[in-house]
């Protein structure tokens, strides 16, 4: 985990994103216990309440679950839900804008597809 303390993005949101990214990449597998609030706060010198606030975002999304007395665990299907959310976000944030800009430049759909294919070959 890496945190940008000078970023405009709040630390608790960075905590949530770091956990989600670790689940999406397989760093935390489904069913696996993740580091505790205390472990994260001590290792990265972050207030435990801030870490907990970030973890609660991930809990609210049903990606991790609290098991009282045991800790936090990645829920089954969490990776797929995260990837689906990221794909939807990718479409909305990048693809829609890409198509809009292509239209502004009079790039046809076929030409745009060729450009994307060329990008994959790089």
mmCIF file of C-alpha atoms in Angstrom:
data_model
loop_
_atom_site.group_PDB
_atom_site.id
_atom_site.type_symbol
_atom_site.label_atom_id
_atom_site.label_comp_id
_atom_site.label_asym_id
_atom_site.label_seq_id
_atom_site.Cartn_x
_atom_site.Cartn_y
_atom_site.Cartn_z
ATOM 1 C CA UNK A 1 0.000 0.000 0.000
ATOM 2 C CA UNK A 2 1.106 3.524 -0.809
ATOM 3 C CA UNK A 3 -0.536 6.675 0.430
ATOM 4 C CA UNK A 4 -0.164 10.190 -0.929
ATOM 5 C CA UNK A 5 -0.398 12.387 2.146
ATOM 6 C CA UNK A 6 -0.155 15.557 0.036
ATOM 7 C CA UNK A 7 -2.953 14.470 -2.294
ATOM 8 C CA UNK A 8 -6.308 16.249 -2.440
ATOM 9 C CA UNK A 9 -7.933 12.835 -2.097
ATOM 10 C CA UNK A 10 -8.683 12.052 1.555
ATOM 11 C CA UNK A 11 -6.620 9.304 3.161
ATOM 12 C CA UNK A 12 -9.690 7.259 4.090
ATOM 13 C CA UNK A 13 -10.671 7.118 0.406
ATOM 14 C CA UNK A 14 -7.118 6.092 -0.473
ATOM 15 C CA UNK A 15 -7.392 3.276 2.090
ATOM 16 C CA UNK A 16 -10.625 2.064 0.457
ATOM 17 C CA UNK A 17 -9.114 2.260 -3.040
ATOM 18 C CA UNK A 18 -5.933 0.459 -1.974
ATOM 19 C CA UNK A 19 -7.950 -2.405 -0.508
ATOM 20 C CA UNK A 20 -10.154 -2.611 -3.604
ATOM 21 C CA UNK A 21 -7.114 -2.536 -5.892
ATOM 22 C CA UNK A 22 -5.462 -5.316 -3.876
ATOM 23 C CA UNK A 23 -8.593 -7.460 -4.182
ATOM 24 C CA UNK A 24 -8.908 -6.716 -7.920
ATOM 25 C CA UNK A 25 -5.272 -7.630 -8.581
ATOM 26 C CA UNK A 26 -5.380 -10.788 -6.467
ATOM 27 C CA UNK A 27 -3.192 -9.342 -3.719
ATOM 28 C CA UNK A 28 -6.008 -10.179 -1.311
ATOM 29 C CA UNK A 29 -7.860 -13.299 -2.394
ATOM 30 C CA UNK A 30 -11.492 -14.063 -1.719
ATOM 31 C CA UNK A 31 -11.902 -15.527 1.743
ATOM 32 C CA UNK A 32 -8.512 -14.182 2.838
ATOM 33 C CA UNK A 33 -8.110 -12.055 5.924
ATOM 34 C CA UNK A 34 -6.843 -8.553 5.244
ATOM 35 C CA UNK A 35 -4.581 -6.545 7.564
ATOM 36 C CA UNK A 36 -6.349 -5.090 10.575
ATOM 37 C CA UNK A 37 -7.064 -1.429 11.149
ATOM 38 C CA UNK A 38 -4.339 -1.403 13.783
ATOM 39 C CA UNK A 39 -1.772 -3.049 11.492
ATOM 40 C CA UNK A 40 -2.412 -0.582 8.675
ATOM 41 C CA UNK A 41 -2.461 2.433 10.976
ATOM 42 C CA UNK A 42 0.817 1.448 12.648
ATOM 43 C CA UNK A 43 2.639 0.526 9.448
ATOM 44 C CA UNK A 44 1.661 3.688 7.573
ATOM 45 C CA UNK A 45 1.328 6.094 10.527
ATOM 46 C CA UNK A 46 -2.346 6.781 9.849
ATOM 47 C CA UNK A 47 -4.960 7.470 12.494
ATOM 48 C CA UNK A 48 -6.874 4.208 13.193
ATOM 49 C CA UNK A 49 -10.216 6.045 12.837
ATOM 50 C CA UNK A 50 -9.179 7.154 9.335
ATOM 51 C CA UNK A 51 -8.256 3.588 8.361
ATOM 52 C CA UNK A 52 -11.531 2.290 9.786
ATOM 53 C CA UNK A 53 -13.486 4.897 7.824
ATOM 54 C CA UNK A 54 -11.845 3.650 4.620
ATOM 55 C CA UNK A 55 -12.475 0.026 5.508
ATOM 56 C CA UNK A 56 -16.122 0.791 6.240
ATOM 57 C CA UNK A 57 -16.514 2.073 2.671
ATOM 58 C CA UNK A 58 -15.325 -1.305 1.392
ATOM 59 C CA UNK A 59 -17.591 -3.117 3.887
ATOM 60 C CA UNK A 60 -20.576 -1.028 2.699
ATOM 61 C CA UNK A 61 -19.857 -2.159 -0.870
ATOM 62 C CA UNK A 62 -20.033 -5.793 0.319
ATOM 63 C CA UNK A 63 -16.442 -6.438 -0.734
ATOM 64 C CA UNK A 64 -15.062 -7.264 2.704
ATOM 65 C CA UNK A 65 -16.862 -8.414 5.820
ATOM 66 C CA UNK A 66 -16.255 -7.981 9.504
ATOM 67 C CA UNK A 67 -16.078 -11.195 11.466
ATOM 68 C CA UNK A 68 -16.329 -10.140 15.073
ATOM 69 C CA UNK A 69 -13.312 -11.231 17.037
ATOM 70 C CA UNK A 70 -11.525 -12.472 13.901
ATOM 71 C CA UNK A 71 -11.008 -9.459 11.631
ATOM 72 C CA UNK A 72 -11.882 -8.422 8.093
ATOM 73 C CA UNK A 73 -12.153 -10.916 5.244
ATOM 74 C CA UNK A 74 -12.591 -10.570 1.484
ATOM 75 C CA UNK A 75 -16.055 -11.692 0.442
ATOM 76 C CA UNK A 76 -16.708 -14.251 -2.255
ATOM 77 C CA UNK A 77 -17.311 -12.571 -5.625
ATOM 78 C CA UNK A 78 -15.624 -9.339 -4.503
ATOM 79 C CA UNK A 79 -12.992 -9.384 -7.246
ATOM 80 C CA UNK A 80 -15.595 -9.747 -9.983
ATOM 81 C CA UNK A 81 -17.765 -6.956 -8.519
ATOM 82 C CA UNK A 82 -14.745 -4.627 -8.351
ATOM 83 C CA UNK A 83 -13.712 -5.401 -11.932
ATOM 84 C CA UNK A 84 -17.263 -4.820 -13.135
ATOM 85 C CA UNK A 85 -17.400 -1.471 -11.336
ATOM 86 C CA UNK A 86 -14.003 -0.470 -12.759
ATOM 87 C CA UNK A 87 -15.072 -1.480 -16.282
ATOM 88 C CA UNK A 88 -18.235 0.614 -16.000
ATOM 89 C CA UNK A 89 -16.185 3.532 -14.723
ATOM 90 C CA UNK A 90 -13.654 3.057 -17.546
ATOM 91 C CA UNK A 91 -16.460 3.191 -20.084
ATOM 92 C CA UNK A 92 -18.008 6.325 -18.606
ATOM 93 C CA UNK A 93 -14.744 8.179 -17.976
ATOM 94 C CA UNK A 94 -12.673 7.172 -21.003
ATOM 95 C CA UNK A 95 -14.602 5.473 -23.785
ATOM 96 C CA UNK A 96 -17.430 7.996 -23.939
ATOM 97 C CA UNK A 97 -14.910 10.849 -24.072
ATOM 98 C CA UNK A 98 -12.781 9.002 -26.625
ATOM 99 C CA UNK A 99 -15.751 8.524 -28.946
ATOM 100 C CA UNK A 100 -16.824 12.146 -28.470
ATOM 101 C CA UNK A 101 -13.335 13.374 -29.372
ATOM 102 C CA UNK A 102 -13.129 10.990 -32.341
ATOM 103 C CA UNK A 103 -16.395 12.408 -33.673
ATOM 104 C CA UNK A 104 -15.059 15.946 -33.225
ATOM 105 C CA UNK A 105 -12.036 14.954 -35.324
ATOM 106 C CA UNK A 106 -14.191 13.226 -37.982
ATOM 107 C CA UNK A 107 -12.670 9.849 -37.152
ATOM 108 C CA UNK A 108 -15.020 7.092 -38.250
ATOM 109 C CA UNK A 109 -15.886 4.117 -36.058
ATOM 110 C CA UNK A 110 -13.741 1.854 -38.250
ATOM 111 C CA UNK A 111 -10.809 4.258 -38.075
ATOM 112 C CA UNK A 112 -11.168 4.512 -34.309
ATOM 113 C CA UNK A 113 -11.193 0.725 -33.973
ATOM 114 C CA UNK A 114 -8.015 0.557 -36.049
ATOM 115 C CA UNK A 115 -6.379 3.161 -33.810
ATOM 116 C CA UNK A 116 -7.324 1.156 -30.721
ATOM 117 C CA UNK A 117 -5.929 -2.036 -32.306
ATOM 118 C CA UNK A 118 -2.732 -0.156 -33.117
ATOM 119 C CA UNK A 119 -2.556 0.976 -29.506
ATOM 120 C CA UNK A 120 -2.787 -2.634 -28.315
ATOM 121 C CA UNK A 121 0.169 -3.592 -30.528
ATOM 122 C CA UNK A 122 2.452 -1.032 -28.867
#
